[in-house]
């Protein structure tokens, strides 16, 4: 038998997962890496630590499963998107730590671009909002602030890319310098209509096009690595959320998935149609497969599962993330407590980088269980805000939401999500759909799955969470949430 190895490089950990022909998990390994917070609102990673952790888990999962590299038919890569690495192609060393997608240091750059009247141009060309979330302003910041970076860029000595580009470059020993269409579409530099880097946008951000990688399809043999032993083709790349959409087999227009990770990310497949949002959602490339490009509407929640990590690491009211469900279940409701975890601003549909986290409704009787429950509920509320905007943009009422990611193991959260949305929430058997999507894309490229239509037969349901809460109660809870969100926006003195 042969297998597909998926390298899933996430925001807080690197994972390696091996899949078989049924799309079932054969083995998995993961390793967390350091989160660096040099200043308030700044988030960084060490690119070399990411690389070492990714290779470590790849070797570990092969050893655990008793497999060799020649048992692997292909490698698929999926990655935290917008996180940006700039490195010296001669030495292979980063010139600055990776700037993470959560990082807000380029907010002023985005504010200035909006003041200069560029917001509509960027949205029209890229489908994105002018926000520090995306890679383009991160690259600009590195070029502007790292000594000699501009000079190195002028001689095409620098490489600038997202994590998929960094991993592919390292895996191939610098022979392949590329990114796929899904990751390229998250940079503020990629024109989603012409499917190429946009010269005018590069000029506005003062980024030499020559330092950007080539753009490849999401399912495509692009090179091979020998770092695991005998040569193995790298045949699939997709940003984590697009990979999850593919892994959930949301291949028809109108299908929606929500991934509950560090953040929450909802994507709706819109087929070959580019839907321009009027509700502050993003228009993004889903994937390019067999020379066909599919698009998606996306809404991003910056702080999803990260709010649970905050309870664990900063407040210390739980020892492990999995404890939150037990703690939250000790109370029947939130006791009037609402948490808006706008630690790095608010994402879709608000796009307010100046908002800050708040807790409202505290009384003398509020306890750790109420706070834990409010934290879980905040994940569902934020997702509901995005889904309502998505329904308005697409002109459809959703019939179901397919869910994946680590937090979907929390039944309390999944039931509350179904109640707030008033639609079934469907959890699949294989919840590692981000890694599965990358595996599918790689497997299709090498003929491991000869017919993409067969993938729908592999998708299996673990549990369906049907709405149980009275609609009036859900509406009241959403109204309280909306009021709390408005208060979080007023935490910035300039917003009062």
Tab-separated table of C-alpha atoms in Angstrom:
chain	number	residue	atom	x	y	z
A	1	UNK	CA	0.000	0.000	0.000
A	2	UNK	CA	0.986	3.616	-0.470
A	3	UNK	CA	-0.089	6.677	1.474
A	4	UNK	CA	-0.280	10.468	1.329
A	5	UNK	CA	1.664	12.587	3.811
A	6	UNK	CA	0.127	15.907	4.729
A	7	UNK	CA	2.239	18.632	6.336
A	8	UNK	CA	-0.120	20.883	8.280
A	9	UNK	CA	1.778	23.953	9.465
A	10	UNK	CA	-0.532	25.840	11.822
A	11	UNK	CA	-0.351	28.944	13.962
A	12	UNK	CA	0.617	27.242	17.196
A	13	UNK	CA	1.917	23.832	16.093
A	14	UNK	CA	3.274	21.843	13.177
A	15	UNK	CA	1.582	18.552	12.378
A	16	UNK	CA	2.171	15.671	10.030
A	17	UNK	CA	-0.664	13.291	9.182
A	18	UNK	CA	-0.634	10.199	6.995
A	19	UNK	CA	-3.821	9.255	5.109
A	20	UNK	CA	-4.815	6.086	3.270
A	21	UNK	CA	-6.981	5.602	0.179
A	22	UNK	CA	-10.163	5.847	2.260
A	23	UNK	CA	-9.144	9.260	3.546
A	24	UNK	CA	-8.664	7.760	6.995
A	25	UNK	CA	-5.877	8.796	9.351
A	26	UNK	CA	-3.105	6.225	9.611
A	27	UNK	CA	-0.862	8.225	11.924
A	28	UNK	CA	-0.295	11.704	13.235
A	29	UNK	CA	2.368	13.701	15.058
A	30	UNK	CA	2.420	17.287	16.236
A	31	UNK	CA	4.713	19.707	17.975
A	32	UNK	CA	3.972	23.155	19.376
A	33	UNK	CA	6.377	26.033	18.855
A	34	UNK	CA	6.976	29.354	20.533
A	35	UNK	CA	4.645	32.326	20.201
A	36	UNK	CA	6.585	35.591	20.396
A	37	UNK	CA	4.962	38.879	21.491
A	38	UNK	CA	7.668	41.570	21.264
A	39	UNK	CA	5.204	44.467	21.647
A	40	UNK	CA	1.455	44.838	22.279
A	41	UNK	CA	-0.381	43.770	19.128
A	42	UNK	CA	2.729	42.174	17.606
A	43	UNK	CA	2.951	38.406	17.042
A	44	UNK	CA	6.006	36.648	15.626
A	45	UNK	CA	7.309	33.141	14.932
A	46	UNK	CA	10.823	31.851	14.364
A	47	UNK	CA	10.819	30.516	10.765
A	48	UNK	CA	13.647	28.113	11.528
A	49	UNK	CA	11.756	26.712	14.490
A	50	UNK	CA	8.725	26.227	12.231
A	51	UNK	CA	10.890	24.388	9.717
A	52	UNK	CA	12.573	22.182	12.304
A	53	UNK	CA	9.291	21.334	14.022
A	54	UNK	CA	7.676	20.450	10.689
A	55	UNK	CA	10.494	18.135	9.672
A	56	UNK	CA	10.560	16.620	13.156
A	57	UNK	CA	6.902	15.596	13.050
A	58	UNK	CA	7.198	14.348	9.462
A	59	UNK	CA	9.978	11.979	10.475
A	60	UNK	CA	8.167	11.059	13.695
A	61	UNK	CA	4.926	10.031	11.995
A	62	UNK	CA	6.782	7.875	9.465
A	63	UNK	CA	8.657	6.136	12.254
A	64	UNK	CA	5.524	5.703	14.378
A	65	UNK	CA	3.678	4.101	11.459
A	66	UNK	CA	6.650	1.938	10.489
A	67	UNK	CA	6.804	3.507	7.040
A	68	UNK	CA	9.598	4.676	4.766
A	69	UNK	CA	9.573	7.556	2.327
A	70	UNK	CA	9.021	5.181	-0.605
A	71	UNK	CA	5.677	4.240	1.010
A	72	UNK	CA	4.547	7.845	0.501
A	73	UNK	CA	2.953	8.535	-2.869
A	74	UNK	CA	2.977	12.325	-2.464
A	75	UNK	CA	3.212	15.177	0.019
A	76	UNK	CA	0.564	17.862	0.448
A	77	UNK	CA	1.259	21.116	2.249
A	78	UNK	CA	-1.246	23.301	4.053
A	79	UNK	CA	-0.348	26.287	6.143
A	80	UNK	CA	-1.322	29.205	8.299
A	81	UNK	CA	-1.928	31.741	5.576
A	82	UNK	CA	-0.940	35.463	5.679
A	83	UNK	CA	1.990	34.787	8.067
A	84	UNK	CA	4.993	36.177	6.213
A	85	UNK	CA	8.663	35.210	5.960
A	86	UNK	CA	11.368	37.240	4.225
A	87	UNK	CA	14.721	35.529	3.808
A	88	UNK	CA	18.091	35.841	2.133
A	89	UNK	CA	18.160	33.378	-0.749
A	90	UNK	CA	21.961	33.194	-0.629
A	91	UNK	CA	22.227	32.190	3.015
A	92	UNK	CA	18.746	30.707	3.445
A	93	UNK	CA	18.358	32.654	6.683
A	94	UNK	CA	15.349	34.841	7.517
A	95	UNK	CA	16.163	38.542	7.776
A	96	UNK	CA	13.438	38.999	10.396
A	97	UNK	CA	11.126	36.759	12.441
A	98	UNK	CA	7.966	35.658	10.648
A	99	UNK	CA	5.194	38.217	11.106
A	100	UNK	CA	2.067	36.257	12.028
A	101	UNK	CA	-1.362	36.834	10.497
A	102	UNK	CA	-2.612	38.026	13.901
A	103	UNK	CA	0.006	40.798	14.019
A	104	UNK	CA	-1.333	44.374	13.943
A	105	UNK	CA	1.870	46.389	13.458
A	106	UNK	CA	0.936	47.493	9.950
A	107	UNK	CA	-2.427	48.969	10.928
A	108	UNK	CA	-1.088	52.493	10.362
A	109	UNK	CA	0.082	51.528	6.863
A	110	UNK	CA	-3.410	50.294	6.046
A	111	UNK	CA	-4.996	53.409	7.542
A	112	UNK	CA	-2.760	55.578	5.357
A	113	UNK	CA	-3.597	53.584	2.228
A	114	UNK	CA	-7.289	54.061	2.950
A	115	UNK	CA	-6.752	57.766	3.506
A	116	UNK	CA	-4.972	57.894	0.157
A	117	UNK	CA	-8.075	56.443	-1.494
A	118	UNK	CA	-6.780	52.967	-2.342
A	119	UNK	CA	-9.334	50.838	-0.472
A	120	UNK	CA	-11.657	50.270	-3.436
A	121	UNK	CA	-8.768	49.491	-5.792
A	122	UNK	CA	-7.372	46.825	-3.496
A	123	UNK	CA	-10.779	45.265	-2.913
A	124	UNK	CA	-11.604	45.245	-6.625
A	125	UNK	CA	-8.302	43.658	-7.648
A	126	UNK	CA	-7.700	41.294	-4.715
A	127	UNK	CA	-11.111	40.723	-3.130
A	128	UNK	CA	-9.594	41.710	0.227
A	129	UNK	CA	-10.028	44.512	2.722
A	130	UNK	CA	-7.122	46.822	3.453
A	131	UNK	CA	-6.115	45.275	6.758
A	132	UNK	CA	-2.872	44.350	8.486
A	133	UNK	CA	-4.117	40.759	8.513
A	134	UNK	CA	-2.768	40.233	4.998
A	135	UNK	CA	0.786	39.617	3.833
A	136	UNK	CA	1.487	42.598	1.573
A	137	UNK	CA	1.861	45.226	4.263
A	138	UNK	CA	3.934	42.791	6.345
A	139	UNK	CA	6.437	42.450	3.479
A	140	UNK	CA	6.497	46.233	3.119
A	141	UNK	CA	7.159	46.634	6.850
A	142	UNK	CA	10.149	44.263	6.721
A	143	UNK	CA	11.599	46.051	3.705
A	144	UNK	CA	11.129	49.401	5.413
A	145	UNK	CA	12.479	48.459	8.851
A	146	UNK	CA	15.178	45.807	8.457
A	147	UNK	CA	18.615	47.328	7.739
A	148	UNK	CA	19.757	46.737	4.131
A	149	UNK	CA	16.513	44.926	3.259
A	150	UNK	CA	15.578	47.423	0.554
A	151	UNK	CA	19.021	47.191	-0.991
A	152	UNK	CA	18.907	43.389	-0.947
A	153	UNK	CA	15.437	43.446	-2.507
A	154	UNK	CA	16.635	45.731	-5.306
A	155	UNK	CA	19.134	43.072	-6.363
A	156	UNK	CA	16.535	40.267	-6.080
A	157	UNK	CA	18.517	38.692	-3.254
A	158	UNK	CA	15.498	38.478	-0.966
A	159	UNK	CA	12.654	35.958	-1.047
A	160	UNK	CA	9.289	36.951	0.405
A	161	UNK	CA	6.475	34.524	0.889
A	162	UNK	CA	3.940	32.819	3.070
A	163	UNK	CA	4.692	29.679	5.065
A	164	UNK	CA	3.910	27.324	2.170
A	165	UNK	CA	6.605	29.070	0.132
A	166	UNK	CA	9.120	28.832	2.966
A	167	UNK	CA	8.461	25.103	3.504
A	168	UNK	CA	8.558	24.261	-0.197
A	169	UNK	CA	11.815	26.178	-0.629
A	170	UNK	CA	13.353	24.339	2.314
A	171	UNK	CA	12.007	20.920	1.303
A	172	UNK	CA	13.441	21.235	-2.189
A	173	UNK	CA	16.752	22.721	-1.108
A	174	UNK	CA	15.899	26.061	-2.686
A	175	UNK	CA	15.051	24.572	-6.084
A	176	UNK	CA	11.372	25.514	-5.957
A	177	UNK	CA	10.299	29.033	-5.035
A	178	UNK	CA	6.538	29.099	-5.440
A	179	UNK	CA	3.145	29.580	-3.842
A	180	UNK	CA	-0.258	28.288	-4.873
A	181	UNK	CA	-3.170	30.453	-5.972
A	182	UNK	CA	-5.007	30.164	-2.641
A	183	UNK	CA	-2.076	31.523	-0.639
A	184	UNK	CA	-1.240	34.135	-3.277
A	185	UNK	CA	-4.790	35.451	-3.013
A	186	UNK	CA	-4.130	36.402	0.639
A	187	UNK	CA	-1.288	38.826	-0.012
A	188	UNK	CA	-2.973	42.037	-1.247
A	189	UNK	CA	-0.685	41.669	-4.268
A	190	UNK	CA	-2.509	39.013	-6.330
A	191	UNK	CA	-5.136	39.960	-8.889
A	192	UNK	CA	-7.933	37.399	-8.584
A	193	UNK	CA	-9.169	38.224	-12.089
A	194	UNK	CA	-5.881	37.949	-14.020
A	195	UNK	CA	-4.396	35.306	-11.680
A	196	UNK	CA	-1.034	37.010	-11.444
A	197	UNK	CA	0.818	39.476	-9.262
A	198	UNK	CA	-0.593	42.947	-9.858
A	199	UNK	CA	2.121	45.406	-10.897
A	200	UNK	CA	0.191	48.478	-9.781
A	201	UNK	CA	-0.491	47.088	-6.305
A	202	UNK	CA	3.155	46.044	-5.967
A	203	UNK	CA	4.154	49.606	-6.846
A	204	UNK	CA	1.741	51.126	-4.319
A	205	UNK	CA	3.181	48.929	-1.553
A	206	UNK	CA	6.731	49.471	-2.862
A	207	UNK	CA	7.413	45.740	-3.158
A	208	UNK	CA	9.594	44.607	-6.079
A	209	UNK	CA	7.747	41.944	-8.023
A	210	UNK	CA	11.063	40.131	-8.519
A	211	UNK	CA	11.193	39.015	-4.876
A	212	UNK	CA	7.792	37.297	-5.078
A	213	UNK	CA	7.442	33.554	-5.799
A	214	UNK	CA	5.977	31.985	-8.906
A	215	UNK	CA	2.293	31.040	-8.684
A	216	UNK	CA	1.231	27.422	-9.223
A	217	UNK	CA	-2.035	25.418	-9.175
A	218	UNK	CA	-3.155	23.943	-5.867
A	219	UNK	CA	-2.995	20.401	-7.247
A	220	UNK	CA	0.181	20.004	-9.247
A	221	UNK	CA	3.495	18.147	-9.064
A	222	UNK	CA	5.873	21.024	-8.412
A	223	UNK	CA	9.014	19.290	-7.208
A	224	UNK	CA	10.292	16.618	-4.880
A	225	UNK	CA	12.097	16.297	-1.589
A	226	UNK	CA	14.750	13.818	-0.576
A	227	UNK	CA	14.939	14.957	3.038
A	228	UNK	CA	12.841	12.010	4.234
A	229	UNK	CA	14.832	9.434	2.276
A	230	UNK	CA	14.045	8.487	-1.307
A	231	UNK	CA	12.461	11.212	-3.496
A	232	UNK	CA	8.833	12.062	-2.756
A	233	UNK	CA	6.848	14.462	-4.964
A	234	UNK	CA	5.326	17.590	-3.464
A	235	UNK	CA	2.014	17.690	-5.296
A	236	UNK	CA	-0.497	19.793	-3.375
A	237	UNK	CA	-0.524	23.189	-1.675
A	238	UNK	CA	-3.410	25.152	-0.223
A	239	UNK	CA	-3.847	27.694	2.525
A	240	UNK	CA	-5.350	26.064	5.581
A	241	UNK	CA	-8.889	27.341	5.156
A	242	UNK	CA	-9.142	26.551	1.474
A	243	UNK	CA	-7.682	23.133	2.229
A	244	UNK	CA	-10.363	22.587	4.870
A	245	UNK	CA	-13.066	23.581	2.374
A	246	UNK	CA	-11.706	20.958	-0.021
A	247	UNK	CA	-11.290	18.411	2.767
A	248	UNK	CA	-14.944	18.900	3.699
A	249	UNK	CA	-15.750	18.179	0.029
A	250	UNK	CA	-17.508	21.540	-0.252
A	251	UNK	CA	-16.899	21.435	-3.989
A	252	UNK	CA	-20.299	22.751	-5.099
A	253	UNK	CA	-21.428	26.386	-4.995
A	254	UNK	CA	-23.309	27.279	-1.824
A	255	UNK	CA	-21.593	24.743	0.431
A	256	UNK	CA	-20.128	26.176	3.647
A	257	UNK	CA	-17.602	25.057	6.242
A	258	UNK	CA	-16.351	26.597	9.472
A	259	UNK	CA	-12.942	25.715	10.864
A	260	UNK	CA	-12.481	26.206	14.604
A	261	UNK	CA	-8.788	26.693	15.227
A	262	UNK	CA	-6.800	29.542	16.721
A	263	UNK	CA	-9.236	31.689	14.782
A	264	UNK	CA	-12.483	30.707	13.079
A	265	UNK	CA	-12.768	30.743	9.328
A	266	UNK	CA	-15.969	30.368	7.358
A	267	UNK	CA	-15.817	29.779	3.627
A	268	UNK	CA	-18.612	29.416	1.098
A	269	UNK	CA	-17.832	27.895	-2.278
A	270	UNK	CA	-19.092	30.237	-5.014
A	271	UNK	CA	-17.856	28.160	-7.967
A	272	UNK	CA	-16.516	30.149	-10.894
A	273	UNK	CA	-18.368	33.280	-9.744
A	274	UNK	CA	-16.482	36.149	-8.158
A	275	UNK	CA	-18.951	37.578	-5.635
A	276	UNK	CA	-17.973	41.025	-4.426
A	277	UNK	CA	-19.056	41.429	-0.823
A	278	UNK	CA	-21.183	44.326	0.350
A	279	UNK	CA	-20.988	43.105	3.957
A	280	UNK	CA	-17.241	43.332	4.524
A	281	UNK	CA	-16.458	39.733	3.710
A	282	UNK	CA	-13.554	38.632	1.549
A	283	UNK	CA	-13.587	37.253	-1.960
A	284	UNK	CA	-10.810	34.714	-2.237
A	285	UNK	CA	-9.527	31.955	-4.506
A	286	UNK	CA	-10.537	28.541	-3.199
A	287	UNK	CA	-8.205	26.461	-5.393
A	288	UNK	CA	-7.042	25.798	-8.902
A	289	UNK	CA	-7.626	22.215	-9.994
A	290	UNK	CA	-7.396	20.823	-13.534
A	291	UNK	CA	-6.915	24.380	-14.833
A	292	UNK	CA	-10.220	25.446	-13.270
A	293	UNK	CA	-10.273	28.159	-10.619
A	294	UNK	CA	-12.984	28.156	-7.974
A	295	UNK	CA	-13.712	31.057	-5.664
A	296	UNK	CA	-15.085	31.463	-2.165
A	297	UNK	CA	-16.575	34.046	0.145
A	298	UNK	CA	-14.747	34.137	3.454
A	299	UNK	CA	-15.197	35.610	6.869
A	300	UNK	CA	-12.362	35.450	9.371
A	301	UNK	CA	-12.659	35.510	13.154
A	302	UNK	CA	-9.280	36.404	14.631
A	303	UNK	CA	-9.758	34.899	18.095
A	304	UNK	CA	-11.516	31.537	18.164
A	305	UNK	CA	-9.806	28.751	20.072
A	306	UNK	CA	-7.198	31.302	21.127
A	307	UNK	CA	-9.667	32.594	23.722
A	308	UNK	CA	-9.468	29.175	25.398
A	309	UNK	CA	-5.682	29.372	25.336
A	310	UNK	CA	-5.991	32.778	26.981
A	311	UNK	CA	-8.060	31.284	29.810
A	312	UNK	CA	-5.388	28.598	30.193
A	313	UNK	CA	-2.188	30.600	29.799
A	314	UNK	CA	-3.039	34.084	31.048
A	315	UNK	CA	-5.912	33.674	33.527
A	316	UNK	CA	-4.993	30.164	34.649
A	317	UNK	CA	-8.583	29.058	35.292
A	318	UNK	CA	-8.026	25.823	33.336
A	319	UNK	CA	-4.915	23.662	33.098
A	320	UNK	CA	-5.588	22.210	29.640
A	321	UNK	CA	-7.796	23.460	26.827
A	322	UNK	CA	-9.951	20.322	26.988
A	323	UNK	CA	-11.008	21.206	30.556
A	324	UNK	CA	-13.099	24.148	29.431
A	325	UNK	CA	-16.152	22.098	28.470
A	326	UNK	CA	-16.345	20.479	31.908
A	327	UNK	CA	-15.924	23.836	33.634
A	328	UNK	CA	-18.454	25.614	31.414
A	329	UNK	CA	-20.983	22.811	31.948
A	330	UNK	CA	-21.095	23.520	35.683
A	331	UNK	CA	-23.519	26.391	34.979
A	332	UNK	CA	-26.684	26.336	32.899
A	333	UNK	CA	-25.989	29.655	31.206
A	334	UNK	CA	-23.467	32.469	31.124
A	335	UNK	CA	-25.046	34.297	34.066
A	336	UNK	CA	-25.201	37.480	32.006
A	337	UNK	CA	-21.457	37.439	31.288
A	338	UNK	CA	-20.321	38.205	27.726
A	339	UNK	CA	-16.746	38.121	26.491
A	340	UNK	CA	-15.692	39.895	23.312
A	341	UNK	CA	-12.175	38.533	22.661
A	342	UNK	CA	-11.017	41.382	20.456
A	343	UNK	CA	-7.423	40.917	21.599
A	344	UNK	CA	-6.078	41.895	18.165
A	345	UNK	CA	-9.077	43.842	16.917
A	346	UNK	CA	-12.172	42.437	15.236
A	347	UNK	CA	-12.246	40.597	11.926
A	348	UNK	CA	-15.216	40.084	9.627
A	349	UNK	CA	-17.735	41.563	9.315
A	350	UNK	CA	-16.550	44.427	11.548
A	351	UNK	CA	-12.916	44.903	10.444
A	352	UNK	CA	-12.065	47.136	13.359
A	353	UNK	CA	-8.349	46.853	14.193
A	354	UNK	CA	-8.749	49.282	17.097
A	355	UNK	CA	-11.357	47.264	19.032
A	356	UNK	CA	-10.144	45.611	22.215
A	357	UNK	CA	-11.340	42.714	24.324
A	358	UNK	CA	-13.872	43.268	27.078
A	359	UNK	CA	-15.951	41.297	29.585
A	360	UNK	CA	-19.412	42.664	30.330
A	361	UNK	CA	-22.168	41.675	32.738
A	362	UNK	CA	-19.969	40.729	35.690
A	363	UNK	CA	-21.660	40.528	39.094
A	364	UNK	CA	-20.509	39.407	42.532
A	365	UNK	CA	-21.894	35.967	41.682
A	366	UNK	CA	-19.923	35.594	38.448
A	367	UNK	CA	-17.451	32.733	38.651
A	368	UNK	CA	-14.909	30.855	36.569
A	369	UNK	CA	-17.589	28.640	35.031
A	370	UNK	CA	-19.537	31.661	33.757
A	371	UNK	CA	-16.373	33.092	32.242
A	372	UNK	CA	-15.525	29.747	30.634
A	373	UNK	CA	-19.010	29.468	29.163
A	374	UNK	CA	-18.922	33.058	27.905
A	375	UNK	CA	-15.565	32.368	26.261
A	376	UNK	CA	-16.965	29.374	24.376
A	377	UNK	CA	-20.067	31.313	23.404
A	378	UNK	CA	-17.938	34.141	22.006
A	379	UNK	CA	-16.601	31.721	19.393
A	380	UNK	CA	-20.126	30.866	18.266
A	381	UNK	CA	-21.335	34.476	18.289
A	382	UNK	CA	-18.465	35.647	16.112
A	383	UNK	CA	-19.112	32.828	13.656
A	384	UNK	CA	-22.811	33.717	13.559
A	385	UNK	CA	-21.971	37.329	12.667
A	386	UNK	CA	-19.967	36.090	9.701
A	387	UNK	CA	-22.605	33.623	8.523
A	388	UNK	CA	-25.364	36.243	8.536
A	389	UNK	CA	-23.173	38.517	6.409
A	390	UNK	CA	-22.377	35.613	4.103
A	391	UNK	CA	-26.047	34.773	3.608
A	392	UNK	CA	-26.749	38.405	2.709
A	393	UNK	CA	-23.911	38.571	0.172
A	394	UNK	CA	-24.767	35.290	-1.543
A	395	UNK	CA	-28.527	35.744	-1.320
A	396	UNK	CA	-29.060	32.306	0.201
A	397	UNK	CA	-30.247	30.837	3.484
A	398	UNK	CA	-27.816	28.212	4.665
A	399	UNK	CA	-29.155	24.717	5.185
A	400	UNK	CA	-26.190	23.347	7.121
A	401	UNK	CA	-22.670	24.156	8.219
A	402	UNK	CA	-19.896	21.587	8.062
A	403	UNK	CA	-17.396	22.038	10.859
A	404	UNK	CA	-13.832	20.967	11.558
A	405	UNK	CA	-10.852	21.846	13.701
A	406	UNK	CA	-9.837	21.033	17.246
A	407	UNK	CA	-12.647	22.899	19.017
A	408	UNK	CA	-15.312	20.798	17.280
A	409	UNK	CA	-14.580	18.098	19.877
A	410	UNK	CA	-16.395	20.420	22.310
A	411	UNK	CA	-20.024	19.271	22.154
A	412	UNK	CA	-21.220	22.194	24.254
A	413	UNK	CA	-19.794	24.664	21.730
A	414	UNK	CA	-21.154	22.751	18.731
A	415	UNK	CA	-24.668	22.596	20.208
A	416	UNK	CA	-24.604	26.286	21.082
A	417	UNK	CA	-23.438	27.076	17.540
A	418	UNK	CA	-26.385	25.162	16.075
A	419	UNK	CA	-28.761	26.929	18.477
A	420	UNK	CA	-27.504	30.408	17.625
A	421	UNK	CA	-27.500	29.749	13.869
A	422	UNK	CA	-30.747	27.760	13.848
A	423	UNK	CA	-29.279	25.331	11.307
A	424	UNK	CA	-27.736	21.873	11.712
A	425	UNK	CA	-24.028	21.782	12.478
A	426	UNK	CA	-22.414	18.686	10.979
A	427	UNK	CA	-19.193	17.234	12.350
A	428	UNK	CA	-17.395	14.688	10.159
A	429	UNK	CA	-15.611	11.537	11.303
A	430	UNK	CA	-12.269	12.939	10.155
A	431	UNK	CA	-11.938	16.333	11.829
A	432	UNK	CA	-8.455	17.012	10.489
A	433	UNK	CA	-9.996	18.268	7.272
A	434	UNK	CA	-7.323	20.910	6.719
A	435	UNK	CA	-4.660	18.222	6.422
A	436	UNK	CA	-7.104	15.973	4.549
A	437	UNK	CA	-7.750	18.681	1.940
A	438	UNK	CA	-4.033	19.059	1.283
A	439	UNK	CA	-3.759	15.279	1.012
A	440	UNK	CA	-6.646	15.153	-1.458
A	441	UNK	CA	-5.075	17.851	-3.642
A	442	UNK	CA	-1.712	16.058	-3.642
A	443	UNK	CA	-3.289	12.669	-4.229
A	444	UNK	CA	-5.311	13.885	-7.190
A	445	UNK	CA	-2.175	15.306	-8.818
A	446	UNK	CA	-0.400	11.931	-8.733
A	447	UNK	CA	-3.443	9.803	-9.561
A	448	UNK	CA	-3.824	8.378	-6.044
A	449	UNK	CA	-7.464	9.413	-6.262
A	450	UNK	CA	-8.042	9.274	-10.036
A	451	UNK	CA	-11.473	10.889	-9.952
A	452	UNK	CA	-12.065	13.924	-7.712
A	453	UNK	CA	-15.803	13.151	-7.713
A	454	UNK	CA	-15.087	10.039	-5.631
A	455	UNK	CA	-14.051	12.196	-2.682
A	456	UNK	CA	-17.677	12.823	-1.689
A	457	UNK	CA	-18.101	9.093	-1.034
A	458	UNK	CA	-15.241	9.210	1.488
A	459	UNK	CA	-16.776	12.000	3.609
A	460	UNK	CA	-18.578	10.542	6.632
A	461	UNK	CA	-20.692	12.154	9.359
A	462	UNK	CA	-19.764	11.727	13.006
A	463	UNK	CA	-22.582	13.763	14.573
A	464	UNK	CA	-25.278	16.239	13.585
A	465	UNK	CA	-26.122	18.945	16.126
A	466	UNK	CA	-29.721	20.033	15.562
A	467	UNK	CA	-30.961	23.410	16.875
A	468	UNK	CA	-32.761	23.101	20.218
A	469	UNK	CA	-32.916	26.636	21.622
A	470	UNK	CA	-36.109	28.688	21.129
A	471	UNK	CA	-35.557	31.237	18.393
A	472	UNK	CA	-36.541	34.153	20.665
A	473	UNK	CA	-33.887	33.164	23.205
A	474	UNK	CA	-31.218	32.911	20.518
A	475	UNK	CA	-32.242	36.331	19.176
A	476	UNK	CA	-31.931	37.893	22.654
A	477	UNK	CA	-28.485	36.396	23.145
A	478	UNK	CA	-27.339	37.736	19.783
A	479	UNK	CA	-28.677	41.176	20.672
A	480	UNK	CA	-26.693	41.174	23.935
A	481	UNK	CA	-23.633	40.087	21.970
A	482	UNK	CA	-24.037	42.907	19.458
A	483	UNK	CA	-24.245	45.452	22.265
A	484	UNK	CA	-21.044	44.102	23.790
A	485	UNK	CA	-19.281	44.267	20.412
A	486	UNK	CA	-20.174	47.940	20.104
A	487	UNK	CA	-18.669	48.553	23.528
A	488	UNK	CA	-15.455	46.788	22.499
A	489	UNK	CA	-15.150	49.126	19.540
A	490	UNK	CA	-15.272	52.115	21.884
A	491	UNK	CA	-12.218	50.979	23.865
A	492	UNK	CA	-10.060	53.040	21.505
A	493	UNK	CA	-10.182	56.718	22.584
A	494	UNK	CA	-10.314	57.759	18.929
A	495	UNK	CA	-13.514	55.747	18.452
A	496	UNK	CA	-15.534	57.334	21.265
